[in-house]
């Protein structure tokens, strides 16, 4: 078992969760202010979060 890949995978998952929580608060703020132009960039942010979390899970599975 490669512990370095497990640690990096866990860090990627944690980073993705932190980024997800940040994006959720930003989205709520944009919806409250009716800033629809800023909401148009949100899908690309969520795709990046998904890539981080899935990449972390993949690194952990490969290390096991």
Tab-separated table of C-alpha atoms in Angstrom:
chain	number	residue	atom	x	y	z
A	1	UNK	CA	0.000	0.000	0.000
A	2	UNK	CA	1.403	3.343	-1.040
A	3	UNK	CA	0.762	5.755	1.832
A	4	UNK	CA	1.796	8.862	-0.097
A	5	UNK	CA	-0.976	8.352	-2.662
A	6	UNK	CA	-3.503	7.726	0.106
A	7	UNK	CA	-2.520	10.949	1.886
A	8	UNK	CA	-2.630	12.963	-1.342
A	9	UNK	CA	-6.007	11.424	-2.212
A	10	UNK	CA	-7.409	12.363	1.198
A	11	UNK	CA	-6.057	15.901	0.783
A	12	UNK	CA	-7.756	16.190	-2.626
A	13	UNK	CA	-11.064	15.028	-1.200
A	14	UNK	CA	-10.833	17.464	1.728
A	15	UNK	CA	-9.893	20.300	-0.630
A	16	UNK	CA	-12.859	19.440	-2.861
A	17	UNK	CA	-15.252	19.467	0.105
A	18	UNK	CA	-13.915	22.831	1.314
A	19	UNK	CA	-14.263	24.275	-2.188
A	20	UNK	CA	-17.796	22.841	-2.456
A	21	UNK	CA	-18.869	24.525	0.783
A	22	UNK	CA	-17.384	27.824	-0.437
A	23	UNK	CA	-19.206	27.568	-3.781
A	24	UNK	CA	-22.517	26.794	-2.066
A	25	UNK	CA	-22.254	29.964	0.038
A	26	UNK	CA	-21.251	32.022	-3.006
A	27	UNK	CA	-24.179	30.650	-5.015
A	28	UNK	CA	-26.612	31.536	-2.224
A	29	UNK	CA	-25.164	35.054	-2.103
A	30	UNK	CA	-25.417	35.486	-5.888
A	31	UNK	CA	-29.027	34.255	-5.934
A	32	UNK	CA	-29.932	36.617	-3.104
A	33	UNK	CA	-28.378	39.590	-4.953
A	34	UNK	CA	-29.889	38.491	-8.307
A	35	UNK	CA	-26.413	38.441	-9.889
A	36	UNK	CA	-27.276	36.134	-12.771
A	37	UNK	CA	-24.137	37.016	-14.723
A	38	UNK	CA	-21.972	35.664	-11.918
A	39	UNK	CA	-24.106	32.523	-11.632
A	40	UNK	CA	-23.240	31.591	-15.221
A	41	UNK	CA	-19.699	30.603	-14.138
A	42	UNK	CA	-20.929	28.195	-11.452
A	43	UNK	CA	-21.189	24.983	-13.558
A	44	UNK	CA	-17.477	25.035	-14.375
A	45	UNK	CA	-16.675	25.433	-10.683
A	46	UNK	CA	-18.770	22.388	-9.779
A	47	UNK	CA	-17.108	20.342	-12.511
A	48	UNK	CA	-13.719	21.242	-11.014
A	49	UNK	CA	-14.931	20.172	-7.576
A	50	UNK	CA	-16.156	16.871	-9.001
A	51	UNK	CA	-12.795	16.253	-10.673
A	52	UNK	CA	-10.955	16.926	-7.394
A	53	UNK	CA	-13.108	14.564	-5.368
A	54	UNK	CA	-13.132	11.792	-7.973
A	55	UNK	CA	-9.380	12.166	-8.483
A	56	UNK	CA	-8.826	11.763	-4.755
A	57	UNK	CA	-11.020	8.662	-4.631
A	58	UNK	CA	-9.211	7.190	-7.631
A	59	UNK	CA	-5.807	7.790	-6.034
A	60	UNK	CA	-6.907	6.039	-2.855
A	61	UNK	CA	-8.297	3.036	-4.763
A	62	UNK	CA	-5.115	2.706	-6.821
A	63	UNK	CA	-2.979	2.781	-3.687
A	64	UNK	CA	-4.947	-0.008	-2.017
